[in-house]
Structure formats: structure tokens, C-alpha cells
């Protein structure tokens, strides 16, 4: 069985938690921030857990994470 390749784009964006779930940062914090409220920008700072629907596909492209 050959080694599997890790998707480097995904490896930079996701980290694994202690329980094995995938952690990601929220989108929408890069630009066009003037029209967003302070509360919205504050909530975008926090990391969140990857939802269950995509987790199977993500574990396929991140075999060693």
C-alpha cells in the first residue's frame, strides 16, 4: 500500500483537537470590515469545530492529521 498524500491547502487550515474533531477558523475576517459591526468581527475571531457532514471528506484528504 503506497503512502497517501496530504492536501497541503487543507493542512494549513485545519487542526485536530484532543478528541479527534477538526478545528477551523471562521470566514469573513479578511477584508471589507468597515461595514461589519464590532460584535460580528469579535465573533469571527473564535475558532469553531468542523460540522459532521464534511468530516468524512476532510479525514480522507488529511490522512495523517
GROMACS .gro file of N, CA, C and O in nm:
model
  260
    1UNK      N    1   0.085  -0.119   0.000
    1UNK     CA    2   0.000   0.000   0.000
    1UNK      C    3   0.089   0.124   0.000
    1UNK      O    4   0.171   0.142   0.089
    2UNK      N    5   0.073   0.213  -0.099
    2UNK     CA    6   0.157   0.332  -0.101
    2UNK      C    7   0.113   0.434   0.004
    2UNK      O    8   0.003   0.426   0.057
    3UNK      N    9   0.203   0.527   0.029
    3UNK     CA   10   0.169   0.635   0.121
    3UNK      C   11   0.065   0.726   0.057
    3UNK      O   12   0.059   0.740  -0.065
    4UNK      N   13  -0.018   0.787   0.141
    4UNK     CA   14  -0.121   0.879   0.093
    4UNK      C   15  -0.070   1.021   0.101
    4UNK      O   16   0.005   1.056   0.192
    5UNK      N   17  -0.110   1.102   0.005
    5UNK     CA   18  -0.069   1.242   0.005
    5UNK      C   19  -0.168   1.326   0.085
    5UNK      O   20  -0.289   1.312   0.071
    6UNK      N   21  -0.114   1.415   0.166
    6UNK     CA   22  -0.194   1.510   0.242
    6UNK      C   23  -0.221   1.632   0.155
    6UNK      O   24  -0.130   1.680   0.088
    7UNK      N   25  -0.343   1.681   0.159
    7UNK     CA   26  -0.375   1.807   0.091
    7UNK      C   27  -0.315   1.920   0.172
    7UNK      O   28  -0.358   1.948   0.284
    8UNK      N   29  -0.213   1.986   0.118
    8UNK     CA   30  -0.142   2.090   0.193
    8UNK      C   31  -0.230   2.213   0.216
    8UNK      O   32  -0.216   2.281   0.318
    9UNK      N   33  -0.321   2.241   0.124
    9UNK     CA   34  -0.413   2.354   0.142
    9UNK      C   35  -0.501   2.331   0.264
    9UNK      O   36  -0.524   2.422   0.344
   10UNK      N   37  -0.549   2.208   0.281
   10UNK     CA   38  -0.635   2.177   0.395
   10UNK      C   39  -0.553   2.167   0.524
   10UNK      O   40  -0.601   2.206   0.631
   11UNK      N   41  -0.430   2.118   0.514
   11UNK     CA   42  -0.347   2.102   0.634
   11UNK      C   43  -0.315   2.237   0.698
   11UNK      O   44  -0.299   2.246   0.820
   12UNK      N   45  -0.308   2.342   0.618
   12UNK     CA   46  -0.281   2.475   0.671
   12UNK      C   47  -0.404   2.535   0.739
   12UNK      O   48  -0.392   2.626   0.819
   13UNK      N   49  -0.523   2.487   0.704
   13UNK     CA   50  -0.647   2.547   0.752
   13UNK      C   51  -0.712   2.476   0.869
   13UNK      O   52  -0.798   2.533   0.937
   14UNK      N   53  -0.676   2.350   0.892
   14UNK     CA   54  -0.742   2.271   0.996
   14UNK      C   55  -0.642   2.214   1.094
   14UNK      O   56  -0.531   2.177   1.057
   15UNK      N   57  -0.684   2.207   1.221
   15UNK     CA   58  -0.606   2.143   1.326
   15UNK      C   59  -0.695   2.039   1.393
   15UNK      O   60  -0.817   2.052   1.393
   16UNK      N   61  -0.634   1.938   1.450
   16UNK     CA   62  -0.711   1.834   1.517
   16UNK      C   63  -0.716   1.864   1.667
   16UNK      O   64  -0.615   1.903   1.725
   17UNK      N   65  -0.832   1.845   1.727
   17UNK     CA   66  -0.847   1.865   1.872
   17UNK      C   67  -0.808   1.737   1.944
   17UNK      O   68  -0.780   1.634   1.881
   18UNK      N   69  -0.810   1.741   2.074
   18UNK     CA   70  -0.775   1.624   2.154
   18UNK      C   71  -0.871   1.508   2.136
   18UNK      O   72  -0.831   1.392   2.147
   19UNK      N   73  -0.997   1.538   2.107
   19UNK     CA   74  -1.096   1.433   2.089
   19UNK      C   75  -1.103   1.383   1.945
   19UNK      O   76  -1.183   1.296   1.913
   20UNK      N   77  -1.021   1.442   1.854
   20UNK     CA   78  -1.017   1.396   1.715
   20UNK      C   79  -1.104   1.475   1.619
   20UNK      O   80  -1.110   1.442   1.502
   21UNK      N   81  -1.171   1.579   1.670
   21UNK     CA   82  -1.251   1.663   1.580
   21UNK      C   83  -1.160   1.764   1.510
   21UNK      O   84  -1.048   1.788   1.554
   22UNK      N   85  -1.210   1.823   1.402
   22UNK     CA   86  -1.132   1.921   1.327
   22UNK      C   87  -1.174   2.062   1.366
   22UNK      O   88  -1.293   2.094   1.372
   23UNK      N   89  -1.075   2.147   1.390
   23UNK     CA   90  -1.097   2.285   1.430
   23UNK      C   91  -1.062   2.375   1.313
   23UNK      O   92  -0.965   2.351   1.242
   24UNK      N   93  -1.144   2.478   1.291
   24UNK     CA   94  -1.120   2.571   1.180
   24UNK      C   95  -1.151   2.712   1.224
   24UNK      O   96  -1.223   2.734   1.322
   25UNK      N   97  -1.096   2.810   1.150
   25UNK     CA   98  -1.129   2.950   1.175
   25UNK      C   99  -1.249   2.989   1.087
   25UNK      O  100  -1.271   2.929   0.983
   26UNK      N  101  -1.322   3.090   1.130
   26UNK     CA  102  -1.440   3.133   1.056
   26UNK      C  103  -1.402   3.222   0.939
   26UNK      O  104  -1.300   3.291   0.943
   27UNK      N  105  -1.483   3.221   0.836
   27UNK     CA  106  -1.459   3.301   0.716
   27UNK      C  107  -1.516   3.441   0.735
   27UNK      O  108  -1.604   3.463   0.818
   28UNK      N  109  -1.465   3.536   0.657
   28UNK     CA  110  -1.522   3.671   0.654
   28UNK      C  111  -1.447   3.772   0.737
   28UNK      O  112  -1.501   3.879   0.766
   29UNK      N  113  -1.324   3.745   0.776
   29UNK     CA  114  -1.247   3.835   0.863
   29UNK      C  115  -1.128   3.898   0.791
   29UNK      O  116  -1.045   3.961   0.852
   30UNK      N  117  -1.119   3.883   0.658
   30UNK     CA  118  -1.001   3.930   0.586
   30UNK      C  119  -1.014   4.074   0.537
   30UNK      O  120  -0.923   4.153   0.556
   31UNK      N  121  -1.124   4.108   0.475
   31UNK     CA  122  -1.138   4.243   0.419
   31UNK      C  123  -1.285   4.283   0.421
   31UNK      O  124  -1.371   4.205   0.459
   32UNK      N  125  -1.313   4.406   0.380
   32UNK     CA  126  -1.446   4.468   0.387
   32UNK      C  127  -1.499   4.462   0.531
   32UNK      O  128  -1.609   4.414   0.558
   33UNK      N  129  -1.417   4.512   0.623
   33UNK     CA  130  -1.452   4.506   0.765
   33UNK      C  131  -1.523   4.632   0.812
   33UNK      O  132  -1.577   4.633   0.923
   34UNK      N  133  -1.525   4.737   0.730
   34UNK     CA  134  -1.584   4.862   0.777
   34UNK      C  135  -1.735   4.852   0.792
   34UNK      O  136  -1.792   4.915   0.881
   35UNK      N  137  -1.800   4.774   0.708
   35UNK     CA  138  -1.946   4.762   0.717
   35UNK      C  139  -1.992   4.658   0.818
   35UNK      O  140  -2.110   4.646   0.844
   36UNK      N  141  -1.898   4.582   0.874
   36UNK     CA  142  -1.934   4.481   0.974
   36UNK      C  143  -1.928   4.543   1.113
   36UNK      O  144  -1.841   4.624   1.143
   37UNK      N  145  -2.021   4.501   1.197
   37UNK     CA  146  -2.026   4.556   1.332
   37UNK      C  147  -1.912   4.500   1.417
   37UNK      O  148  -1.853   4.397   1.385
   38UNK      N  149  -1.884   4.567   1.528
   38UNK     CA  150  -1.779   4.522   1.619
   38UNK      C  151  -1.812   4.385   1.675
   38UNK      O  152  -1.724   4.300   1.691
   39UNK      N  153  -1.938   4.361   1.703
   39UNK     CA  154  -1.981   4.232   1.756
   39UNK      C  155  -1.956   4.120   1.655
   39UNK      O  156  -1.910   4.012   1.692
   40UNK      N  157  -1.986   4.146   1.529
   40UNK     CA  158  -1.964   4.047   1.424
   40UNK      C  159  -1.816   4.014   1.411
   40UNK      O  160  -1.778   3.897   1.404
   41UNK      N  161  -1.733   4.117   1.410
   41UNK     CA  162  -1.588   4.097   1.397
   41UNK      C  163  -1.532   4.022   1.516
   41UNK      O  164  -1.444   3.937   1.503
   42UNK      N  165  -1.583   4.050   1.634
   42UNK     CA  166  -1.539   3.982   1.755
   42UNK      C  167  -1.575   3.833   1.751
   42UNK      O  168  -1.494   3.748   1.788
   43UNK      N  169  -1.694   3.802   1.701
   43UNK     CA  170  -1.736   3.662   1.693
   43UNK      C  171  -1.661   3.585   1.586
   43UNK      O  172  -1.649   3.463   1.593
   44UNK      N  173  -1.609   3.654   1.484
   44UNK     CA  174  -1.532   3.589   1.379
   44UNK      C  175  -1.391   3.551   1.423
   44UNK      O  176  -1.324   3.475   1.355
   45UNK      N  177  -1.346   3.605   1.536
   45UNK     CA  178  -1.212   3.573   1.587
   45UNK      C  179  -1.201   3.430   1.636
   45UNK      O  180  -1.096   3.369   1.628
   46UNK      N  181  -1.309   3.378   1.691
   46UNK     CA  182  -1.306   3.249   1.759
   46UNK      C  183  -1.302   3.134   1.659
   46UNK      O  184  -1.366   3.140   1.554
   47UNK      N  185  -1.231   3.030   1.694
   47UNK     CA  186  -1.229   2.909   1.613
   47UNK      C  187  -1.356   2.830   1.641
   47UNK      O  188  -1.421   2.847   1.744
   48UNK      N  189  -1.390   2.741   1.548
   48UNK     CA  190  -1.510   2.658   1.564
   48UNK      C  191  -1.479   2.517   1.517
   48UNK      O  192  -1.374   2.492   1.456
   49UNK      N  193  -1.568   2.426   1.548
   49UNK     CA  194  -1.550   2.285   1.513
   49UNK      C  195  -1.612   2.259   1.376
   49UNK      O  196  -1.718   2.312   1.343
   50UNK      N  197  -1.546   2.177   1.296
   50UNK     CA  198  -1.595   2.138   1.165
   50UNK      C  199  -1.725   2.058   1.181
   50UNK      O  200  -1.735   1.974   1.271
   51UNK      N  201  -1.824   2.084   1.095
   51UNK     CA  202  -1.951   2.012   1.108
   51UNK      C  203  -1.937   1.867   1.062
   51UNK      O  204  -1.847   1.832   0.986
   52UNK      N  205  -2.028   1.783   1.108
   52UNK     CA  206  -2.019   1.638   1.086
   52UNK      C  207  -2.035   1.599   0.939
   52UNK      O  208  -1.983   1.497   0.896
   53UNK      N  209  -2.105   1.681   0.860
   53UNK     CA  210  -2.131   1.644   0.721
   53UNK      C  211  -2.005   1.641   0.637
   53UNK      O  212  -1.993   1.561   0.545
   54UNK      N  213  -1.909   1.729   0.667
   54UNK     CA  214  -1.785   1.735   0.589
   54UNK      C  215  -1.670   1.659   0.651
   54UNK      O  216  -1.565   1.645   0.589
   55UNK      N  217  -1.689   1.608   0.772
   55UNK     CA  218  -1.577   1.549   0.845
   55UNK      C  219  -1.519   1.425   0.776
   55UNK      O  220  -1.397   1.406   0.773
   56UNK      N  221  -1.604   1.344   0.715
   56UNK     CA  222  -1.557   1.223   0.647
   56UNK      C  223  -1.467   1.258   0.529
   56UNK      O  224  -1.361   1.199   0.509
   57UNK      N  225  -1.507   1.358   0.449
   57UNK     CA  226  -1.426   1.401   0.335
   57UNK      C  227  -1.295   1.464   0.380
   57UNK      O  228  -1.191   1.443   0.317
   58UNK      N  229  -1.298   1.538   0.488
   58UNK     CA  230  -1.177   1.604   0.537
   58UNK      C  231  -1.077   1.502   0.590
   58UNK      O  232  -0.956   1.516   0.568
   59UNK      N  233  -1.123   1.397   0.655
   59UNK     CA  234  -1.031   1.295   0.705
   59UNK      C  235  -0.967   1.218   0.591
   59UNK      O  236  -0.859   1.163   0.605
   60UNK      N  237  -1.035   1.215   0.475
   60UNK     CA  238  -0.980   1.148   0.357
   60UNK      C  239  -0.864   1.228   0.298
   60UNK      O  240  -0.765   1.170   0.256
   61UNK      N  241  -0.876   1.361   0.295
   61UNK     CA  242  -0.768   1.442   0.237
   61UNK      C  243  -0.663   1.480   0.340
   61UNK      O  244  -0.560   1.536   0.304
   62UNK      N  245  -0.689   1.451   0.467
   62UNK     CA  246  -0.592   1.474   0.574
   62UNK      C  247  -0.565   1.341   0.647
   62UNK      O  248  -0.602   1.325   0.763
   63UNK      N  249  -0.502   1.244   0.580
   63UNK     CA  250  -0.490   1.111   0.639
   63UNK      C  251  -0.400   1.104   0.763
   63UNK      O  252  -0.422   1.020   0.848
   64UNK      N  253  -0.302   1.193   0.775
   64UNK     CA  254  -0.207   1.183   0.887
   64UNK      C  255  -0.224   1.293   0.989
   64UNK      O  256  -0.142   1.308   1.078
   65UNK      N  257  -0.330   1.370   0.979
   65UNK     CA  258  -0.352   1.478   1.074
   65UNK      C  259  -0.416   1.423   1.200
   65UNK      O  260  -0.497   1.334   1.198
   0.00000   0.00000   0.00000
